[in-house]
PDB file of C-alpha atoms and ligand atoms in Angstrom:
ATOM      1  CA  UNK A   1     105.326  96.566 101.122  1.00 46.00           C
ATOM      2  CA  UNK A   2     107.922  94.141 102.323  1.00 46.00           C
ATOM      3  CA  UNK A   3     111.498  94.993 102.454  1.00 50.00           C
ATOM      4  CA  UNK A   4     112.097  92.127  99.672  1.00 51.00           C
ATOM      5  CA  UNK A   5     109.872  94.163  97.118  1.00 51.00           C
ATOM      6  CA  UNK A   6     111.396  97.298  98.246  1.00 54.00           C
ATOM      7  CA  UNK A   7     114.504  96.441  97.207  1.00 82.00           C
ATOM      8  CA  UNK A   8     113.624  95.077  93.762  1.00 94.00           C
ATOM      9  CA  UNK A   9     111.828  98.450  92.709  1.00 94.00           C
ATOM     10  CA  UNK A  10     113.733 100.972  91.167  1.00 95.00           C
ATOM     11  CA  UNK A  11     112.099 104.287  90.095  1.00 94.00           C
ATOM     12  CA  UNK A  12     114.118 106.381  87.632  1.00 96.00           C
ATOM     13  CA  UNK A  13     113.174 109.886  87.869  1.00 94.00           C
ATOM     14  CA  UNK A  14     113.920 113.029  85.412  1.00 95.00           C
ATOM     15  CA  UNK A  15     114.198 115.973  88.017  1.00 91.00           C
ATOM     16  CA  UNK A  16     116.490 119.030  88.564  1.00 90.00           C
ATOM     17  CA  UNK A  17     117.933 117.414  90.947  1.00 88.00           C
ATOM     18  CA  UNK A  18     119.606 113.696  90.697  1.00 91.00           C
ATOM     19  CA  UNK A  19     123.297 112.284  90.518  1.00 94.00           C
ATOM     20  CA  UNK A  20     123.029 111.972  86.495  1.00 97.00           C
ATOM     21  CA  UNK A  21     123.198 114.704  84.477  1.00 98.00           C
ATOM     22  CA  UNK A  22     121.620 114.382  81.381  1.00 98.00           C
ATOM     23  CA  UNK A  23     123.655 115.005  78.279  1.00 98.00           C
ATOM     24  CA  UNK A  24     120.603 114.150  75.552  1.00 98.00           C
ATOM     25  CA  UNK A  25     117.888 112.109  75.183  1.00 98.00           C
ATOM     26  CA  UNK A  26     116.985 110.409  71.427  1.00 98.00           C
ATOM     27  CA  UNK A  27     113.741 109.097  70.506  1.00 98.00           C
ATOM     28  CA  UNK A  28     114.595 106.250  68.478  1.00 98.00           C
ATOM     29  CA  UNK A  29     110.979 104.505  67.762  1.00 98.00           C
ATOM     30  CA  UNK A  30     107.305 105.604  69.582  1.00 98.00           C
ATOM     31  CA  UNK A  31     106.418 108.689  71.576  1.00 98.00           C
ATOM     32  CA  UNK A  32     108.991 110.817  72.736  1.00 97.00           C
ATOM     33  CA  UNK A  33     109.668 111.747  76.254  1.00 97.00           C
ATOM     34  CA  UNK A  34     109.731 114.941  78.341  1.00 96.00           C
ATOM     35  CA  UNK A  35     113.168 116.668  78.632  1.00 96.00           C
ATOM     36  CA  UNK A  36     114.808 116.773  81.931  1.00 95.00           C
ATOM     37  CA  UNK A  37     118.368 118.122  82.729  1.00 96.00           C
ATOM     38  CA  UNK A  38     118.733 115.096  85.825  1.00 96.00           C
ATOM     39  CA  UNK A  39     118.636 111.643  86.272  1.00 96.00           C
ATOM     40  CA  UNK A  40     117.591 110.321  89.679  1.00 94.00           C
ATOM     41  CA  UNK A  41     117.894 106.282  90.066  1.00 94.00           C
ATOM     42  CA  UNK A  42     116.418 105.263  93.836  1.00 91.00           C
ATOM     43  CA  UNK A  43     115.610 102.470  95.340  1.00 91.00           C
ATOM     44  CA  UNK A  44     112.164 101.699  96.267  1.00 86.00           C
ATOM     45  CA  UNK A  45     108.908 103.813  95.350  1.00 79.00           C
ATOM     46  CA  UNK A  46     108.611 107.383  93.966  1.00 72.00           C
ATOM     47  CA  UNK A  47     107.359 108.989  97.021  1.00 66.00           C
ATOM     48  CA  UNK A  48     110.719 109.240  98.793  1.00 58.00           C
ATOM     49  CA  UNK A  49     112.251 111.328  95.666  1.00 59.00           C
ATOM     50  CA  UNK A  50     112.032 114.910  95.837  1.00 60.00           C
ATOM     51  CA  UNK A  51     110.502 117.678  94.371  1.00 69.00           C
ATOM     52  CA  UNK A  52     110.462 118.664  90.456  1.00 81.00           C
ATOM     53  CA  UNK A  53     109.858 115.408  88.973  1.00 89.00           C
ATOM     54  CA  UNK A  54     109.293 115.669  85.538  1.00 90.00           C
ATOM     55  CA  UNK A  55     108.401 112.500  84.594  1.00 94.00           C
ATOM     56  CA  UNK A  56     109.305 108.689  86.043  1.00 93.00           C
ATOM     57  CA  UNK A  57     109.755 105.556  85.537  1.00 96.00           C
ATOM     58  CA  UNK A  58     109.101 102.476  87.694  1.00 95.00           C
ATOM     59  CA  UNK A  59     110.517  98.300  87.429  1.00 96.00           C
ATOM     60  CA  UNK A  60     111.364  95.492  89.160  1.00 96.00           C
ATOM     61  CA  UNK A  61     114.285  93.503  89.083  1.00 97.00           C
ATOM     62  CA  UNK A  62     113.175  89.889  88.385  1.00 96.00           C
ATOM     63  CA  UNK A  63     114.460  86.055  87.604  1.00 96.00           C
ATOM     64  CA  UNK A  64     116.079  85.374  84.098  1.00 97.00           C
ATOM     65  CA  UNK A  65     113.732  84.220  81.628  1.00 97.00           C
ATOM     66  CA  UNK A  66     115.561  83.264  78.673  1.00 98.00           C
ATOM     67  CA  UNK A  67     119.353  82.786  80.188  1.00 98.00           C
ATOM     68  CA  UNK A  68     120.336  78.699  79.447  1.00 98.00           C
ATOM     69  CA  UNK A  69     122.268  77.285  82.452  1.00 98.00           C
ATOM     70  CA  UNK A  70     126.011  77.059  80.348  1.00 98.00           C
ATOM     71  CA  UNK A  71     125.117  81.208  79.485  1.00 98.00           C
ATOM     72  CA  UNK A  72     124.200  81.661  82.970  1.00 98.00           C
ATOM     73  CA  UNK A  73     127.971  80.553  84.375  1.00 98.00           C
ATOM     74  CA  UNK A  74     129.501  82.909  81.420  1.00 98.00           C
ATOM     75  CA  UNK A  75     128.265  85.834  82.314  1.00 98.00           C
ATOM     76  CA  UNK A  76     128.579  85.556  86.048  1.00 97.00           C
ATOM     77  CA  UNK A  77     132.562  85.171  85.370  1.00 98.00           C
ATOM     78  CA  UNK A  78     132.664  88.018  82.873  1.00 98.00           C
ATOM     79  CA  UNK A  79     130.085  90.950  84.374  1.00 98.00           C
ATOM     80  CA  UNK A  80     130.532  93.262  86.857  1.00 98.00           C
ATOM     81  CA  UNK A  81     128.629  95.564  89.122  1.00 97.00           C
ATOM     82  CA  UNK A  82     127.320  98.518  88.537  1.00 96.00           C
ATOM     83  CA  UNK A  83     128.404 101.899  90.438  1.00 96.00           C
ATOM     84  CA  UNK A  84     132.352 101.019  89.655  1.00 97.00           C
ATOM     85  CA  UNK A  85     133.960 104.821  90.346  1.00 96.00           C
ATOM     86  CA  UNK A  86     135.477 104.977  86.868  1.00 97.00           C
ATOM     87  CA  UNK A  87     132.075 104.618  85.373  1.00 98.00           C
ATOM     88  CA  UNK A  88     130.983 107.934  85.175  1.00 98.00           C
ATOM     89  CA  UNK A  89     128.787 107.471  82.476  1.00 98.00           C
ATOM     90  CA  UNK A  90     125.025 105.890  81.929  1.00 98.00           C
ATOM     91  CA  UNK A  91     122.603 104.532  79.580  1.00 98.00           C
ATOM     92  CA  UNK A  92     118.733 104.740  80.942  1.00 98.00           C
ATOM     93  CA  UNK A  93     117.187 103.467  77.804  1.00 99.00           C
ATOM     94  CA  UNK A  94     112.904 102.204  78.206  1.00 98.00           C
ATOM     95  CA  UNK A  95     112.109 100.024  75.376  1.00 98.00           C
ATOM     96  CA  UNK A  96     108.532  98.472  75.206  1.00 98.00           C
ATOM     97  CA  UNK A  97     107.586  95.260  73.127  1.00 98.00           C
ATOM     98  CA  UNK A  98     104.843  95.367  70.360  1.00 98.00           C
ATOM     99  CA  UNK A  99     101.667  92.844  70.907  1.00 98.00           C
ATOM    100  CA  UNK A 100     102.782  90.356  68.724  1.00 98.00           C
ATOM    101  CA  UNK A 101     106.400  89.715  70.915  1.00 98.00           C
ATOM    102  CA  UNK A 102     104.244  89.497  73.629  1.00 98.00           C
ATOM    103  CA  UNK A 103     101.657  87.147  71.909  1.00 98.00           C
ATOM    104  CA  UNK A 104     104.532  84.593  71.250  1.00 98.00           C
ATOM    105  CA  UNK A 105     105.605  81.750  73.380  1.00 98.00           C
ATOM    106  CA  UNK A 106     108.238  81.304  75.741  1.00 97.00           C
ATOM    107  CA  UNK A 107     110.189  79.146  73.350  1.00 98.00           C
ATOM    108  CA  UNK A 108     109.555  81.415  70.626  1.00 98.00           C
ATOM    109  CA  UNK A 109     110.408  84.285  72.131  1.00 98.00           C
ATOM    110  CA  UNK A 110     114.218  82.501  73.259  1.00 98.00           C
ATOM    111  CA  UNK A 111     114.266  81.346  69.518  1.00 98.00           C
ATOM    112  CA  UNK A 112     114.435  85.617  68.300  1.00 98.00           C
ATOM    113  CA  UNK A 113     116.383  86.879  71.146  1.00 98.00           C
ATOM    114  CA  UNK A 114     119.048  84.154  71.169  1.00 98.00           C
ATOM    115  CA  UNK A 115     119.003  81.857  68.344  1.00 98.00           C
ATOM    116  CA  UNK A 116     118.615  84.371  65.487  1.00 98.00           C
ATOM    117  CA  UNK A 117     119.447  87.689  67.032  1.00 98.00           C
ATOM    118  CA  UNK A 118     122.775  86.381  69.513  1.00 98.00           C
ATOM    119  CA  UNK A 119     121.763  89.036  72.228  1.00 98.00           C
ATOM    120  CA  UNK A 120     123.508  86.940  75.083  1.00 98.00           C
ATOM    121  CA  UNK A 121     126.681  86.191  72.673  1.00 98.00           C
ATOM    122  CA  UNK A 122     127.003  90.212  71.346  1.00 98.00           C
ATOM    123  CA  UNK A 123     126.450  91.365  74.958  1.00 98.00           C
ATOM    124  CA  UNK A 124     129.043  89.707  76.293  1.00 98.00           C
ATOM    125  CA  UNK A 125     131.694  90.486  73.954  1.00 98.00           C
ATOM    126  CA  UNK A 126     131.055  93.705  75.759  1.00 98.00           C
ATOM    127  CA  UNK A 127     131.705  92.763  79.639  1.00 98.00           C
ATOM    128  CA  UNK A 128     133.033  93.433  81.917  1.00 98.00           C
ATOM    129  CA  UNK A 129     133.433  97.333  80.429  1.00 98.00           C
ATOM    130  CA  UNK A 130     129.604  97.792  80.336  1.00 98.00           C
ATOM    131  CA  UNK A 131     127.526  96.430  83.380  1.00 98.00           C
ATOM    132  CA  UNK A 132     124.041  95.824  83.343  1.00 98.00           C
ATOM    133  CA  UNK A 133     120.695  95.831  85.026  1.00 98.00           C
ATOM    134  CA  UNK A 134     117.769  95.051  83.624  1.00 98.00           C
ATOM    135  CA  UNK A 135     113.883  95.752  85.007  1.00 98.00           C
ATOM    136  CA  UNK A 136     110.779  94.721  84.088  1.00 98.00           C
ATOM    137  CA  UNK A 137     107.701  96.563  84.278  1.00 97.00           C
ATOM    138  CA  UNK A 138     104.966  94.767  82.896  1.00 94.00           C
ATOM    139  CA  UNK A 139     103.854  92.998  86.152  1.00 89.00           C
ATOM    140  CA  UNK A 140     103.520  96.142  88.026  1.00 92.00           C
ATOM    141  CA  UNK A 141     100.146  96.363  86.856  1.00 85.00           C
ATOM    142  CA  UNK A 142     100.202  99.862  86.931  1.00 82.00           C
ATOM    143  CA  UNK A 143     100.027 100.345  83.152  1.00 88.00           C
ATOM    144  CA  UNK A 144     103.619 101.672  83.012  1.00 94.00           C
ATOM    145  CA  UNK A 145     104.178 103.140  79.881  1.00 97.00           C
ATOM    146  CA  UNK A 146     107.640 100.495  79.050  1.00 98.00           C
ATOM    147  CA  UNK A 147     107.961  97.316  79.094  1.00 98.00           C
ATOM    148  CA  UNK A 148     111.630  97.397  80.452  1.00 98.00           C
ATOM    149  CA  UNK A 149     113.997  99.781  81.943  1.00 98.00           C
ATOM    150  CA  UNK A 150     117.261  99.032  80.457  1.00 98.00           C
ATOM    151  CA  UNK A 151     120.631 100.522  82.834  1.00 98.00           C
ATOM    152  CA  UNK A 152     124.080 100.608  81.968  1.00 98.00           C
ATOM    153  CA  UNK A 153     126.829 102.072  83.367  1.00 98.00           C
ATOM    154  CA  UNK A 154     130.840 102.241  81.709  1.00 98.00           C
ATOM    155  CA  UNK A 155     133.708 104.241  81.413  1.00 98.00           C
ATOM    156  CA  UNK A 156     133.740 107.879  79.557  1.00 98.00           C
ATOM    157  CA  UNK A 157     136.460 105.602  76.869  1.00 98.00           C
ATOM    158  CA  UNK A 158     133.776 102.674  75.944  1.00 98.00           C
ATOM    159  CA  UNK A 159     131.507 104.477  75.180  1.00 98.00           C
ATOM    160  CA  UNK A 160     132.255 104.113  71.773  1.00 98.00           C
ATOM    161  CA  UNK A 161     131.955 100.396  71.892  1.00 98.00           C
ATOM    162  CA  UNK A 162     128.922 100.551  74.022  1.00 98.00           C
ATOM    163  CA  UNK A 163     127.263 102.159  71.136  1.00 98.00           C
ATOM    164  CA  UNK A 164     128.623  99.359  68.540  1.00 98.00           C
ATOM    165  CA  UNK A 165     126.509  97.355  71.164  1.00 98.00           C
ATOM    166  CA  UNK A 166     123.379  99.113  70.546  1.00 98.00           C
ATOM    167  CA  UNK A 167     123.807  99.104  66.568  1.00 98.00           C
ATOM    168  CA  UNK A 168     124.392  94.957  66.868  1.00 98.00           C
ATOM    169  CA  UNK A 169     121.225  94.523  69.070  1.00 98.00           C
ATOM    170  CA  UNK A 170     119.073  97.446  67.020  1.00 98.00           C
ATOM    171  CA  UNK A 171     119.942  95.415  63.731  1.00 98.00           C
ATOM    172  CA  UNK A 172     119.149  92.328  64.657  1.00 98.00           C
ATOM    173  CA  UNK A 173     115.711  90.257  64.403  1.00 98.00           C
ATOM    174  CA  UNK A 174     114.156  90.614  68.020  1.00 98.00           C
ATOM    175  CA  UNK A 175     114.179  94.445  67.224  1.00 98.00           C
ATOM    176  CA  UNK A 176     111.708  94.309  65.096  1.00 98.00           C
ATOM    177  CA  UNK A 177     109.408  93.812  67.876  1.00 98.00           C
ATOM    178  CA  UNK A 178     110.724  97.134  69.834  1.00 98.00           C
ATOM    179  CA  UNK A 179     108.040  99.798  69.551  1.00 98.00           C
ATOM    180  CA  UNK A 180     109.105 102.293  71.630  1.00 98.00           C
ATOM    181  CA  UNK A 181     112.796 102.864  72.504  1.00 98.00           C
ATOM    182  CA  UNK A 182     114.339 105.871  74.457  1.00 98.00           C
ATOM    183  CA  UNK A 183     117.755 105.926  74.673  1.00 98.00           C
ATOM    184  CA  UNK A 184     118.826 108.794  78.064  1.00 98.00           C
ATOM    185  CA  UNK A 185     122.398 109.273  78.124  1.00 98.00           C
ATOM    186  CA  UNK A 186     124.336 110.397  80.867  1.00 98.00           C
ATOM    187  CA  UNK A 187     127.174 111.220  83.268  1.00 98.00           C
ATOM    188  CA  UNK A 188     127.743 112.216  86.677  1.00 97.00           C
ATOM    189  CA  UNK A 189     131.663 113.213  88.305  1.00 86.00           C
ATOM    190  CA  UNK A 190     134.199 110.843  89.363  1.00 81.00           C
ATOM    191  CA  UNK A 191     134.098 110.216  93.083  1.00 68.00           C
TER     192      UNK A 191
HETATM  193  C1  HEM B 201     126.092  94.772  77.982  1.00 95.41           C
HETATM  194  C2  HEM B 201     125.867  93.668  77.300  1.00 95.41           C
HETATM  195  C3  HEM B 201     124.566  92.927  77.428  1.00 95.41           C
HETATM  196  C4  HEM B 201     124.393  91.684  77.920  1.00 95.41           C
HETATM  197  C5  HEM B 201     125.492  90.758  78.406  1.00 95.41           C
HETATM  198  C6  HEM B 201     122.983  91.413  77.912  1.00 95.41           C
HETATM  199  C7  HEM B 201     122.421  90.252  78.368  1.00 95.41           C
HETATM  200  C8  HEM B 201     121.083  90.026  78.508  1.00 95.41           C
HETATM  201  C9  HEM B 201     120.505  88.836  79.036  1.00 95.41           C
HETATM  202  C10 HEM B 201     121.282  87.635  79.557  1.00 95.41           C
HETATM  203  C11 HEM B 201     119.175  88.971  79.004  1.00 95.41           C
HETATM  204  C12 HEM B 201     118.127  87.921  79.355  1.00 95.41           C
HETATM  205  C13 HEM B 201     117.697  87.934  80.774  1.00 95.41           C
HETATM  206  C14 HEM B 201     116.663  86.837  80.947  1.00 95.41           C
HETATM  207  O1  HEM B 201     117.023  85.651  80.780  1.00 95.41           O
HETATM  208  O2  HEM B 201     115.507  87.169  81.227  1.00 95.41           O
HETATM  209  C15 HEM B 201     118.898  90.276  78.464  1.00 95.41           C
HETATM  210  C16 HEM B 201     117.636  90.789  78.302  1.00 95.41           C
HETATM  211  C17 HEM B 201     117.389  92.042  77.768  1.00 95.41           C
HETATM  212  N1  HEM B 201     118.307  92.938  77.326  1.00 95.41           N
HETATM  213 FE1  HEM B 201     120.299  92.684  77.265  1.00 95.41          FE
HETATM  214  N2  HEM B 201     122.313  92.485  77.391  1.00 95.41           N
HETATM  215  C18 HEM B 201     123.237  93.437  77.079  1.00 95.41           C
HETATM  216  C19 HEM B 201     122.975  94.661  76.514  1.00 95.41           C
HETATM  217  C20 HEM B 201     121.731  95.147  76.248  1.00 95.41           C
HETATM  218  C21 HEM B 201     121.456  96.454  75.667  1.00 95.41           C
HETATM  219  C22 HEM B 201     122.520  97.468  75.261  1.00 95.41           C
HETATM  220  C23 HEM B 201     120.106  96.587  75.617  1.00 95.41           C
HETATM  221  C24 HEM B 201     119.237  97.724  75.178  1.00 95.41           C
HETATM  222  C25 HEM B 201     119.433  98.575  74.271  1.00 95.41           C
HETATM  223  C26 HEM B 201     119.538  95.381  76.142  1.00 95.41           C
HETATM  224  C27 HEM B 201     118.194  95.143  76.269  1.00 95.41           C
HETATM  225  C28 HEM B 201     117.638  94.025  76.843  1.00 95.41           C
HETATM  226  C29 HEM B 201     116.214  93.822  76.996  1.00 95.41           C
HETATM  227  C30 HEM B 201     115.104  94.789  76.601  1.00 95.41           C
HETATM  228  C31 HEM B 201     116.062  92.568  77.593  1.00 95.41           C
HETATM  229  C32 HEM B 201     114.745  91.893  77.951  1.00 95.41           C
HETATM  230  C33 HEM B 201     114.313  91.068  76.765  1.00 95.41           C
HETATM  231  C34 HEM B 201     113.004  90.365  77.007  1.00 95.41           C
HETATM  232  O3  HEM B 201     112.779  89.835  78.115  1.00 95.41           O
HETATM  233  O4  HEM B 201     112.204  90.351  76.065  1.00 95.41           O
HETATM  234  N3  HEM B 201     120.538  94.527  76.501  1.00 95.41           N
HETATM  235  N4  HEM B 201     120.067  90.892  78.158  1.00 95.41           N
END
């Protein structure tokens, strides 16, 4: 595997061991997932994690494919980088697509998440306290059980409004089309 593709893949792991600790995990659509009482996020493939995996969770960092060029140049001013030391807590949170998202065009697709369900223009009424990173798993071919690994991190005192977050983008129309959704919250200590 080249280093390029090794850097893109991020396994998420519920362990004993990890940096997160888990405080709970809600099954808010689809099958439920294992419990696990730690959170380990690694770069690259699962076979350098350790011992007592429960369950995990593989995807790859990719291009944009619905961000417009003006939305683009907004949020690079407004978002920052994960791993910030005040942002001791985390949102893991899978969500997979049903058939018929996945059955629509590109341009139909933008239409729901932008155009009638304002994900870009909710999301970044939110930055920078919340920062982002989003995988996709679909082209791993590996018949990964999500269709994206969602990642947050923020501070223990937005967490509040990163949950109005979730209840404007759970609302809205491009929801609909969310079959499974998992939502892992977590914290670690302050460095
Ligand atoms: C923190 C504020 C947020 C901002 C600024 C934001 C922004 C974005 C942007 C720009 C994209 C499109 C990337 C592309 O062009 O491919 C995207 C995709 C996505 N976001 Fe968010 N987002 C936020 C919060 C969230 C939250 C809280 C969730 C989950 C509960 C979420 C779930 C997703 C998913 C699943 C996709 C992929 C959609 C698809 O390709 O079908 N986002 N987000």
């Amino acid at each position: 595997m080249s280093n390029n593709t090794t850097t893109r893949l991020f396994t998420f792991a519920g362990s004993a061991t990890g940096e997160w600790l888990v405080d709970r995990i809600d099954c808010l659509v689809g099958a439920p997932i294992a419990p696990a009482g730690r959170l380990a996020v690694h770069a690259g493939p699962l076979l350098e994690i350790a011992q007592d995996v429960s369950w995990s969770l593989q995807g790859i960092t990719s291009n944009d494919r619905y961000v417009e060029r003006s939305e683009k140049v907004a949020l690079a001013k407004r978002q920052a980088g994960m791993g910030r030391p005040e942002c001791t807590r985390a949102a893991l949170i899978p969500i997979r697509k049903s058939a018929a998202w996945w059955a629509l065009t590109q341009d139909e697709r933008r239409a729901i998440f932008e155009a009638q369900s304002q994900h870009i223009a909710i999301g970044m009424k939110y930055l920078p306290a919340v920062a982002r990173r989003l995988h996709h798993c679909r082209d791993l071919g590996h018949g990964e059980p999500f269709d994206f690994l969602t990642w947050f991190d923020f501070a223990p005192s937005d967490e509040a409004a990163f949950d109005d977050l979730l209840q404007a983008l759970r609302t809205s129309p491009e929801w609909a089309y969310v079959d499974r959704e998992i939502d892992i919250r977590l914290e670690r200590e302050a460095n």
